[in-house]
PDB file of C-alpha atoms and ligand atoms in Angstrom:
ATOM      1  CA  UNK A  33     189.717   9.678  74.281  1.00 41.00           C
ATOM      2  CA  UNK A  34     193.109   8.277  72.794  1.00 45.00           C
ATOM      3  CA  UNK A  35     191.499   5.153  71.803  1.00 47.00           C
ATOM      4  CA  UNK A  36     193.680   2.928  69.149  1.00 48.00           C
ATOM      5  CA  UNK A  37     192.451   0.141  67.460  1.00 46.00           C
ATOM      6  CA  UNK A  38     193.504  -2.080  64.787  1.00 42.00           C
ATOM      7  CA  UNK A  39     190.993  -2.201  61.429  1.00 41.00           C
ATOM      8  CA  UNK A  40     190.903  -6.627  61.958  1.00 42.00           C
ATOM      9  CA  UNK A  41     187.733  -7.045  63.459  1.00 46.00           C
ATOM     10  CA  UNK A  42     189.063 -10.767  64.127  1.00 49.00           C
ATOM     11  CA  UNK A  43     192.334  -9.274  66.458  1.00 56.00           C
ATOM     12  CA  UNK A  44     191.061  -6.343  67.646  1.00 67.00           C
ATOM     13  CA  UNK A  45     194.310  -5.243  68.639  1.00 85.00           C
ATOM     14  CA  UNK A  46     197.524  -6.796  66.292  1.00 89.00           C
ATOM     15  CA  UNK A  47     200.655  -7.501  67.488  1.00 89.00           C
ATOM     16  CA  UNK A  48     201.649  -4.579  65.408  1.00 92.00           C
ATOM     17  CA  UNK A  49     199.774  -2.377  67.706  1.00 93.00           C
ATOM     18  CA  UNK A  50     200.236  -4.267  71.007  1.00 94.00           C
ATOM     19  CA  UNK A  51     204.256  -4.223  69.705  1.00 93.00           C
ATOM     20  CA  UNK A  52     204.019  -0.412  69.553  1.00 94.00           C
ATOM     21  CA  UNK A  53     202.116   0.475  72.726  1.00 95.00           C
ATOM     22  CA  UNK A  54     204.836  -1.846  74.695  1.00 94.00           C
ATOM     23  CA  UNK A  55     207.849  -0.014  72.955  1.00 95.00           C
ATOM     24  CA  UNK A  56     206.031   3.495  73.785  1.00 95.00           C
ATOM     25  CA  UNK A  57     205.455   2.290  77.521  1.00 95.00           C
ATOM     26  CA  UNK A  58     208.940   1.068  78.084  1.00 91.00           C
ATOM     27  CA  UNK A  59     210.178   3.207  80.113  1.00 93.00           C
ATOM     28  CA  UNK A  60     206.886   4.519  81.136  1.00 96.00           C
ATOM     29  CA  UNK A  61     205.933   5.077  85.175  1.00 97.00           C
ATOM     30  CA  UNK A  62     202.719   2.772  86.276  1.00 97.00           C
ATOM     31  CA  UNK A  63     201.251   6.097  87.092  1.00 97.00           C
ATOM     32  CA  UNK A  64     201.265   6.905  83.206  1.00 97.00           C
ATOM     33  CA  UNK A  65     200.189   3.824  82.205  1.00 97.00           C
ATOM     34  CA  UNK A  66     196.999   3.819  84.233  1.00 97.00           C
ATOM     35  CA  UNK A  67     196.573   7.235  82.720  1.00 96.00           C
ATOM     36  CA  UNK A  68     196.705   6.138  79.537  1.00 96.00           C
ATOM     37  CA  UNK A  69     194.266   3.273  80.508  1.00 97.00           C
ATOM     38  CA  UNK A  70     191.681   5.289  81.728  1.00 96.00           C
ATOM     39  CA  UNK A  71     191.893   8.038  78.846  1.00 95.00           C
ATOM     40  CA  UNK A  72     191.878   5.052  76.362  1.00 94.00           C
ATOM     41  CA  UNK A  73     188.954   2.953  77.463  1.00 95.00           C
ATOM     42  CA  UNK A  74     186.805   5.619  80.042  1.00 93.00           C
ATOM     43  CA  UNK A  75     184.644   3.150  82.386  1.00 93.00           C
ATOM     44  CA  UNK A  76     185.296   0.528  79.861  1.00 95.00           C
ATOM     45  CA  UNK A  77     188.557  -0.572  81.983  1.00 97.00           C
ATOM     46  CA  UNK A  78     187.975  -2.391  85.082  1.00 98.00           C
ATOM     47  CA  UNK A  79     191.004  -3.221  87.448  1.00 98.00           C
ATOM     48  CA  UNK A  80     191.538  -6.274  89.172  1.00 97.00           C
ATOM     49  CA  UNK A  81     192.938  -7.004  92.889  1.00 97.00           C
ATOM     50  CA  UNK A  82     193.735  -9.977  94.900  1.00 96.00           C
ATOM     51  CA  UNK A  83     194.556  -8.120  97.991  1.00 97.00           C
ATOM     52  CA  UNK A  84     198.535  -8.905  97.172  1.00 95.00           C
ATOM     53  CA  UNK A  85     201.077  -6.275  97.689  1.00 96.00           C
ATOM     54  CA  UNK A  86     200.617  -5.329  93.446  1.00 96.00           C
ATOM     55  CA  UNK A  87     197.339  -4.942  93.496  1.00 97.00           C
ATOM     56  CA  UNK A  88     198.145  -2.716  96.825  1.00 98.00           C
ATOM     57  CA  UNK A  89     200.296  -0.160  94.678  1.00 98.00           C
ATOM     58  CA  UNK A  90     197.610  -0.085  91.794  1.00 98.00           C
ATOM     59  CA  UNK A  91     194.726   0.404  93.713  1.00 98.00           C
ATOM     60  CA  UNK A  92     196.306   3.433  95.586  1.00 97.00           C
ATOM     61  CA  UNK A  93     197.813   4.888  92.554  1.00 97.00           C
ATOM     62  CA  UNK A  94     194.159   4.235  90.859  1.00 97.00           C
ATOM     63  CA  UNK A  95     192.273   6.009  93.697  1.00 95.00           C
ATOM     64  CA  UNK A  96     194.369   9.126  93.164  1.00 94.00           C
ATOM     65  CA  UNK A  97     193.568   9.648  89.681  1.00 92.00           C
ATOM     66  CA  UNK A  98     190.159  11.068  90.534  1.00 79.00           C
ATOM     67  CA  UNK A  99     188.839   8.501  87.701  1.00 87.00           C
ATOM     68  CA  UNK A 100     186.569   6.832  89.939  1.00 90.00           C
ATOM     69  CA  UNK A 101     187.993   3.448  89.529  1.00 95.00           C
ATOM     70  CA  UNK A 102     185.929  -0.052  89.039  1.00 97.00           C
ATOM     71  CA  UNK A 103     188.193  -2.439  91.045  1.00 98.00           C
ATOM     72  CA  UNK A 104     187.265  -5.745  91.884  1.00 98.00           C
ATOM     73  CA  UNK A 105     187.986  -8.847  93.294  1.00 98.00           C
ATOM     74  CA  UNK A 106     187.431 -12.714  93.206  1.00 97.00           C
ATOM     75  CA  UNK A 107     185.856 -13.640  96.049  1.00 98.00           C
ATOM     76  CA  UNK A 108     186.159 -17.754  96.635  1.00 97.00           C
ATOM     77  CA  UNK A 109     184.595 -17.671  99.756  1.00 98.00           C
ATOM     78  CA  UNK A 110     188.189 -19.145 101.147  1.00 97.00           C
ATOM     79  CA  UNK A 111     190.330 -16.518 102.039  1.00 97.00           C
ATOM     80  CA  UNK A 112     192.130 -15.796 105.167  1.00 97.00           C
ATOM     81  CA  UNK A 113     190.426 -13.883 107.672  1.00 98.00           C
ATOM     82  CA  UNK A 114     193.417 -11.120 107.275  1.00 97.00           C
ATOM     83  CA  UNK A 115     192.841 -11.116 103.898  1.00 97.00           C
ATOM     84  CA  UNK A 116     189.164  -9.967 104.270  1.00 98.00           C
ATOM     85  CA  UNK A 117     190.461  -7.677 107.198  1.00 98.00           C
ATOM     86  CA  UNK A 118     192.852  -5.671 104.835  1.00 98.00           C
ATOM     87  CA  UNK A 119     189.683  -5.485 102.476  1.00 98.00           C
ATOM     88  CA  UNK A 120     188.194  -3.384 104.522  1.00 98.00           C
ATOM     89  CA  UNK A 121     190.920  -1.132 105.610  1.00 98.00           C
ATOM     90  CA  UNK A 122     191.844  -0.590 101.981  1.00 97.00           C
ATOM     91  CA  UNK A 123     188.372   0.582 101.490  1.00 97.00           C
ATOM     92  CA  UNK A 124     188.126   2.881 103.772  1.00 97.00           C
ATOM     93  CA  UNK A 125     191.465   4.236 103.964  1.00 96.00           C
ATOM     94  CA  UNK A 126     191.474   4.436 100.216  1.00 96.00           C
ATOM     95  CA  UNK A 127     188.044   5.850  99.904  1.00 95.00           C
ATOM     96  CA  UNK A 128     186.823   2.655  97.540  1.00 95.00           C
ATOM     97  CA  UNK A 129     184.003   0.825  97.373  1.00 96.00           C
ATOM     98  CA  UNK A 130     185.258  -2.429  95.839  1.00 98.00           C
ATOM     99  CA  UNK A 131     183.200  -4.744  93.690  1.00 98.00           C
ATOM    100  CA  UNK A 132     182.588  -8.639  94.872  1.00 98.00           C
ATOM    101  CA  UNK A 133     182.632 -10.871  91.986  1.00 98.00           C
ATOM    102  CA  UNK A 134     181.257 -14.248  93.359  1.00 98.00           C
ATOM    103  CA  UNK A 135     181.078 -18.292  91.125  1.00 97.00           C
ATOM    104  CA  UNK A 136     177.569 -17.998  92.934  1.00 97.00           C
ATOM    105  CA  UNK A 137     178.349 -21.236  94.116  1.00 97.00           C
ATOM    106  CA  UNK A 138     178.804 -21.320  97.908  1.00 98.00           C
ATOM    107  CA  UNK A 139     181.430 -24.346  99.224  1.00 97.00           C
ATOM    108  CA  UNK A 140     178.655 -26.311 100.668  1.00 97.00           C
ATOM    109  CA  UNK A 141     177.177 -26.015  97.279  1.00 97.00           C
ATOM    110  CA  UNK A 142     180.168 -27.199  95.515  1.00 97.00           C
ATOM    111  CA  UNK A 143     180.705 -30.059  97.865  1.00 97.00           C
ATOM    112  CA  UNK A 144     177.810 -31.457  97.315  1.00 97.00           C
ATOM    113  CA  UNK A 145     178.030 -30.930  93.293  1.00 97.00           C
ATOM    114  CA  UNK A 146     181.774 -32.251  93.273  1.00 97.00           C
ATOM    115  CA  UNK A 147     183.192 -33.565  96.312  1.00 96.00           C
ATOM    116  CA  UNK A 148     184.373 -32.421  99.473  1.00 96.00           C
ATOM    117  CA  UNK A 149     187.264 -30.189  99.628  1.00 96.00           C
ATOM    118  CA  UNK A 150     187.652 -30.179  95.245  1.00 96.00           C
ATOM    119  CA  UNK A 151     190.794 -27.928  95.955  1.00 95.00           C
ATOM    120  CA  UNK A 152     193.063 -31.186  97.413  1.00 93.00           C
ATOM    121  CA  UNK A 153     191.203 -33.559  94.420  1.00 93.00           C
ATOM    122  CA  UNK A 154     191.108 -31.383  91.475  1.00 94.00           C
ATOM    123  CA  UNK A 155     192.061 -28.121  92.036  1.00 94.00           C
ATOM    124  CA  UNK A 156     191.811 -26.830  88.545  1.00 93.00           C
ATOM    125  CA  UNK A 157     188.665 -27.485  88.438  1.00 96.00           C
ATOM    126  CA  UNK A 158     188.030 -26.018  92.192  1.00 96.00           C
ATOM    127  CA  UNK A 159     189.879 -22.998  90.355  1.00 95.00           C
ATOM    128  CA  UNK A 160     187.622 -22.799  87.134  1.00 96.00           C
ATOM    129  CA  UNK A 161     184.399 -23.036  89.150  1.00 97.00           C
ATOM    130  CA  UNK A 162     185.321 -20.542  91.906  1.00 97.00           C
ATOM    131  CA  UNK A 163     187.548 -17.897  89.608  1.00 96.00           C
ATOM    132  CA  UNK A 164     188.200 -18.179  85.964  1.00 96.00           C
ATOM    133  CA  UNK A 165     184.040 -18.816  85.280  1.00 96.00           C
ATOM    134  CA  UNK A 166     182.985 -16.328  87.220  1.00 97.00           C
ATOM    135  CA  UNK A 167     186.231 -13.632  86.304  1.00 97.00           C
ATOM    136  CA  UNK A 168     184.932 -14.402  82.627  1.00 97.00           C
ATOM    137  CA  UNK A 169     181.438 -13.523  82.861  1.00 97.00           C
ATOM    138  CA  UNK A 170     182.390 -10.497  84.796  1.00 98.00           C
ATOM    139  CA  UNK A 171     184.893  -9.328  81.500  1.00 97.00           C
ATOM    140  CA  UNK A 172     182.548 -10.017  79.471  1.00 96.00           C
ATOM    141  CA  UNK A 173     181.961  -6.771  77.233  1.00 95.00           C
ATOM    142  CA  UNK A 174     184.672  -5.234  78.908  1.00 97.00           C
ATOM    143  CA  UNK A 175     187.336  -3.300  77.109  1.00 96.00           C
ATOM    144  CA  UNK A 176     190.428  -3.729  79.206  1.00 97.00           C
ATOM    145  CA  UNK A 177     191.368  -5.154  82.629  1.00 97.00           C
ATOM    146  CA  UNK A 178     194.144  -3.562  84.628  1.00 98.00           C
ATOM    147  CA  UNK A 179     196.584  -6.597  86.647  1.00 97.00           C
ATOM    148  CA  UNK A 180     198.996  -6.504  89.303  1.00 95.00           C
ATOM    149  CA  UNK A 181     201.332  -9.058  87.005  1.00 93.00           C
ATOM    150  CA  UNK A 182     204.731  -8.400  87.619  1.00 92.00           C
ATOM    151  CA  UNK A 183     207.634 -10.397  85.150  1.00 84.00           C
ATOM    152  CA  UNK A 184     209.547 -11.181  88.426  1.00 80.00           C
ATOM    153  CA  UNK A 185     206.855 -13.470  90.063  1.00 73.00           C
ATOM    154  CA  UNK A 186     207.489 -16.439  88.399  1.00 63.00           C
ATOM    155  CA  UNK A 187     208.600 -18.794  85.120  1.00 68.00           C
ATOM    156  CA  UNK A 188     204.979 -18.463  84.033  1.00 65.00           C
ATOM    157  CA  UNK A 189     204.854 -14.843  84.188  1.00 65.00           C
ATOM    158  CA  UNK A 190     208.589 -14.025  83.121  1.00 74.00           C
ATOM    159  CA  UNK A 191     207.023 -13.072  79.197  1.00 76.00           C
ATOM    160  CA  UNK A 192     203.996 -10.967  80.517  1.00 80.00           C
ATOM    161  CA  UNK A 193     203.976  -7.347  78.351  1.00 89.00           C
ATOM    162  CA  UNK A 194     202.842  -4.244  79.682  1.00 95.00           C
ATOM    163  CA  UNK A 195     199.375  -4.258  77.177  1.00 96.00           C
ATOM    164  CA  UNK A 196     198.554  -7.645  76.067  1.00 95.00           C
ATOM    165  CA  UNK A 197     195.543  -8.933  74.421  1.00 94.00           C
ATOM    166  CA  UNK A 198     193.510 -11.926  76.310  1.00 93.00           C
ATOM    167  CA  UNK A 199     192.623 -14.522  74.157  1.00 91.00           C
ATOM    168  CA  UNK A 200     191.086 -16.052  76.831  1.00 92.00           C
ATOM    169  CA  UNK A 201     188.849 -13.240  77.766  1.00 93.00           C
ATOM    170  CA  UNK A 202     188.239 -11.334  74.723  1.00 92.00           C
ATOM    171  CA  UNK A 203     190.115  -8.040  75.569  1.00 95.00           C
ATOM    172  CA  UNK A 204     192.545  -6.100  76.576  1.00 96.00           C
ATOM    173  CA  UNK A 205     194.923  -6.952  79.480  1.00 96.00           C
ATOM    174  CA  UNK A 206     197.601  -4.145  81.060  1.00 97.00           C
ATOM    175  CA  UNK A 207     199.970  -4.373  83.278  1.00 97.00           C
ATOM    176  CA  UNK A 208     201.369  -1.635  84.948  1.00 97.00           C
ATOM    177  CA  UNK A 209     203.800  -3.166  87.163  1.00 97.00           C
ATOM    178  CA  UNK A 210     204.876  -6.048  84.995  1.00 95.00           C
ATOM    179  CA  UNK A 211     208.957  -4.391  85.540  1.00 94.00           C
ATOM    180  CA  UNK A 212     208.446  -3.887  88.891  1.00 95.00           C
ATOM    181  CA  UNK A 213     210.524  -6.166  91.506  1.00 93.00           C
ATOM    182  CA  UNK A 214     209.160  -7.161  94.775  1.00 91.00           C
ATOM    183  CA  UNK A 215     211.659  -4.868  96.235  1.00 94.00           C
ATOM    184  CA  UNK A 216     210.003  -1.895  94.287  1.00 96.00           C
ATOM    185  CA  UNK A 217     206.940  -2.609  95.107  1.00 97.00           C
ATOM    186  CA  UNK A 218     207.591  -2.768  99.086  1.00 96.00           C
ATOM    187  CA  UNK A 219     209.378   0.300  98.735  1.00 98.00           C
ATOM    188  CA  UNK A 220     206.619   1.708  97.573  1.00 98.00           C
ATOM    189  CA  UNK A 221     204.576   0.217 100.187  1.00 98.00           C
ATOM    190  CA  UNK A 222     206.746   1.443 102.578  1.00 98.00           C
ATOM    191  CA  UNK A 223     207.346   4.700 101.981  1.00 98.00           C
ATOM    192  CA  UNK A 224     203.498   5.716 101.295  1.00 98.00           C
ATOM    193  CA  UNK A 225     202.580   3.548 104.616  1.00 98.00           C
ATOM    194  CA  UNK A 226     200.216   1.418 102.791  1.00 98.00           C
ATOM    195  CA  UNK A 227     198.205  -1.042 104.481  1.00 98.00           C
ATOM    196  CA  UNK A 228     199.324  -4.861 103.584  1.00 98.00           C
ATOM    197  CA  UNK A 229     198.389  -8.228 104.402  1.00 97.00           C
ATOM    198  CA  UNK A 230     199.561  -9.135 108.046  1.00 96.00           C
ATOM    199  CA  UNK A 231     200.326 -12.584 106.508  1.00 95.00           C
ATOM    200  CA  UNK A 232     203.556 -11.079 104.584  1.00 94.00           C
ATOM    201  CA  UNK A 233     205.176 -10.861 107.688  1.00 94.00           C
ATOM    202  CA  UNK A 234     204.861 -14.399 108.622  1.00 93.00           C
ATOM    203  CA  UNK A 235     206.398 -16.262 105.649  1.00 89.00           C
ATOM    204  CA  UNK A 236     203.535 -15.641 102.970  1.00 90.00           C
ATOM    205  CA  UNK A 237     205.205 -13.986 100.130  1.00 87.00           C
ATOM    206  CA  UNK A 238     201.914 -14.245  97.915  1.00 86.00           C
ATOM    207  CA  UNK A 239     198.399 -15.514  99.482  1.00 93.00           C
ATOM    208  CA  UNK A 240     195.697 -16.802  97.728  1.00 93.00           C
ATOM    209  CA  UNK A 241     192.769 -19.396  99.092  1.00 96.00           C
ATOM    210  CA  UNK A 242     193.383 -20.655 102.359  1.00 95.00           C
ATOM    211  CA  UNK A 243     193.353 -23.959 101.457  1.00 94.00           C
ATOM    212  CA  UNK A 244     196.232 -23.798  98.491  1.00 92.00           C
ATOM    213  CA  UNK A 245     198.579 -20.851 100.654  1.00 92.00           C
ATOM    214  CA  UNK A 246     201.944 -22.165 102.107  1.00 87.00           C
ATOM    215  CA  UNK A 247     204.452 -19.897 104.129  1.00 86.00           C
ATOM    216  CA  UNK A 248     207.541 -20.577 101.973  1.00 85.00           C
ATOM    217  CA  UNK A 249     211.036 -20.323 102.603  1.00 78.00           C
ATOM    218  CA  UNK A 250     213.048 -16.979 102.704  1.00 78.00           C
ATOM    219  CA  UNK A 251     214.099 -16.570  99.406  1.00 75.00           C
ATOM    220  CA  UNK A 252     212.145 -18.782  97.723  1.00 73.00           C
ATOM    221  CA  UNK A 253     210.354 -17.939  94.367  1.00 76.00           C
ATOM    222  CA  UNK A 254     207.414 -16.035  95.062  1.00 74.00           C
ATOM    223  CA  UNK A 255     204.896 -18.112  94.175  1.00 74.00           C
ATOM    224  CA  UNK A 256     206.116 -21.150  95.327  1.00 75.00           C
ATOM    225  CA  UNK A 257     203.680 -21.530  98.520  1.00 74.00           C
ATOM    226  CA  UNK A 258     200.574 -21.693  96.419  1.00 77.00           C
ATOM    227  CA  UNK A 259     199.649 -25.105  95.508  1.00 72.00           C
ATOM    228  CA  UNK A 260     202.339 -26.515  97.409  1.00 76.00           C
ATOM    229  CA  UNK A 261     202.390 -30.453  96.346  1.00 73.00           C
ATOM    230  CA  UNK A 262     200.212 -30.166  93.058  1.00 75.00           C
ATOM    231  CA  UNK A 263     201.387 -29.808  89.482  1.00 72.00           C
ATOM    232  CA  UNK A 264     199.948 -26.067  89.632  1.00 71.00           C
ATOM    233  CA  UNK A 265     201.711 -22.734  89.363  1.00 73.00           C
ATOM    234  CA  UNK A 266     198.709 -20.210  88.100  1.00 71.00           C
ATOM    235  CA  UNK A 267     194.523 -20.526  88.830  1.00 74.00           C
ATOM    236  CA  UNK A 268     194.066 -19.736  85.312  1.00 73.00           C
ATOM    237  CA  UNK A 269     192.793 -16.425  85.223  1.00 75.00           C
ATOM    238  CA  UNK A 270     196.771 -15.159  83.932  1.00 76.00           C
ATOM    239  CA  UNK A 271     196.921 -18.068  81.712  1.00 69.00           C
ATOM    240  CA  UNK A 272     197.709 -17.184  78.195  1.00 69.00           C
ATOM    241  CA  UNK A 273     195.486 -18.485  75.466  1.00 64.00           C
ATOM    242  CA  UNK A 274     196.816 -18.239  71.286  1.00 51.00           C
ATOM    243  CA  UNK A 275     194.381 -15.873  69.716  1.00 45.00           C
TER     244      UNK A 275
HETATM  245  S1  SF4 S 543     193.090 -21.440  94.962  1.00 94.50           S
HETATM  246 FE1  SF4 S 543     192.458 -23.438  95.835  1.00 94.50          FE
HETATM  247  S2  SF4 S 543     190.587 -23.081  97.035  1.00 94.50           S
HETATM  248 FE2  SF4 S 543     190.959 -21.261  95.733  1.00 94.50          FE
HETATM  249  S3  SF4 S 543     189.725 -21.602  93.957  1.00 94.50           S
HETATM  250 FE3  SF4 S 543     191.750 -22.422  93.458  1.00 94.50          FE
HETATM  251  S4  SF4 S 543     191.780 -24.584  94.091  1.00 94.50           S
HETATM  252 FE4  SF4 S 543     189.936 -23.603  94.979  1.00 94.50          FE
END
């Protein structure tokens, strides 16, 4: 195990460390970086997916690492059906068995509790209830969670470091593809004949809940279909928090 930590028992890991890791990963391959993860941390890293064309690249690079990954996802009960469909495939073309992480709150439930359709009134809170809660209790103990963040996505994300440390969450956040264009990843996509979301190729550059997903315009910023309308870029699970 090349585990590094930092003596503060308030910051686990310093910006001293954090500074160092992201100045030896630099140049680093995504493929190096998840080896790293899984040396550092054993089953104490835990990657996350969204079913996006990132999480795509990691979870086939993680599946051939013979580390017998724990990948999950959020499930909010509102995805597209195609979304659920490529579940599936990746599964079994992947050889996965991918872990459900459910608010335990069904939509009917949540209806009733805060309204119909919470996503068009308050979608923050639609977000917290269905996502950040139940991503948090999942993390909880965890050591390090592995994102498809890329830099390129958006203003929010343009800062993101390959190993960061989430306030928010208590640990460790890396992010293997935070260089990465769109272009490389669907090159990699491409040329390894990866299974993607049928929804890419009808305007949806990044898909999320059914009810917040937009088709955007051809060169538009990546992100810019999701929450089309509302003052809301990010759900709040890559939302940085001061430690
Ligand atoms: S993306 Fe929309 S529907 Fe999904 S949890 Fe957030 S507000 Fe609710």
């Amino acid at each position: 195990m090349n585990k590094i930590r930092s003596s503060s028992s308030e910051t686990p890991w310093s910006p001293k460390i954090l500074n160092a890791l992201n100045e030896q990963f630099k140049d680093a391959s995504p493929r190096t970086i998840l080896n790293w993860a899984y040396e550092s941390f054993g089953r104490d890293v835990v990657m996350a997916t969204g079913f996006g064309t990132s999480g795509i690249v990691l979870m086939h690079l993680a599946s051939s690492l013979r580390v017998d990954p724990t990948i999950f996802y959020l499930d909010t009960d509102l995805f597209f059906p195609e979304t659920y469909a490529l579940k599936d495939r990746i599964e079994e073309e992947f050889g996965l068995t991918l872990t459900r992480v459910h608010s335990g709150l069904s939509v009917e439930e949540q209806s009733r509790q805060y309204g119909k359709e919470l996503w068009k009134s308050n979608p923050d809170q639609c977000c917290f209830l269905r996502k950040v809660q139940p991503l948090r209790k999942f993390l909880h103990g965890k050591g390090a969670w592995i994102t498809g963040v890329r830099a390129h996505q958006s203003n929010t994300r343009k800062e993101a470091g390959v190993i960061e440390w989430d306030a928010a969450n208590n640990l460790v956040k890396i992010n293997p593809l935070v260089r990465w264009t769109s272009a490389d990843v669907w090159s990699y996509i491409k040329i390894n004949e990866l299974p993607y979301n049928s929804l890419h190729d009808k305007g949806y550059p990044s898909i999320g809940c059914m009810p917040c997903t937009k088709p955007v315009e051809k060169g538009a910023d990546e992100r810019s279909g999701r929450w089309v309308g509302k003052n809301k870029t990010e759900c709040g699970i890559h939302v940085k928090k001061n430690s």
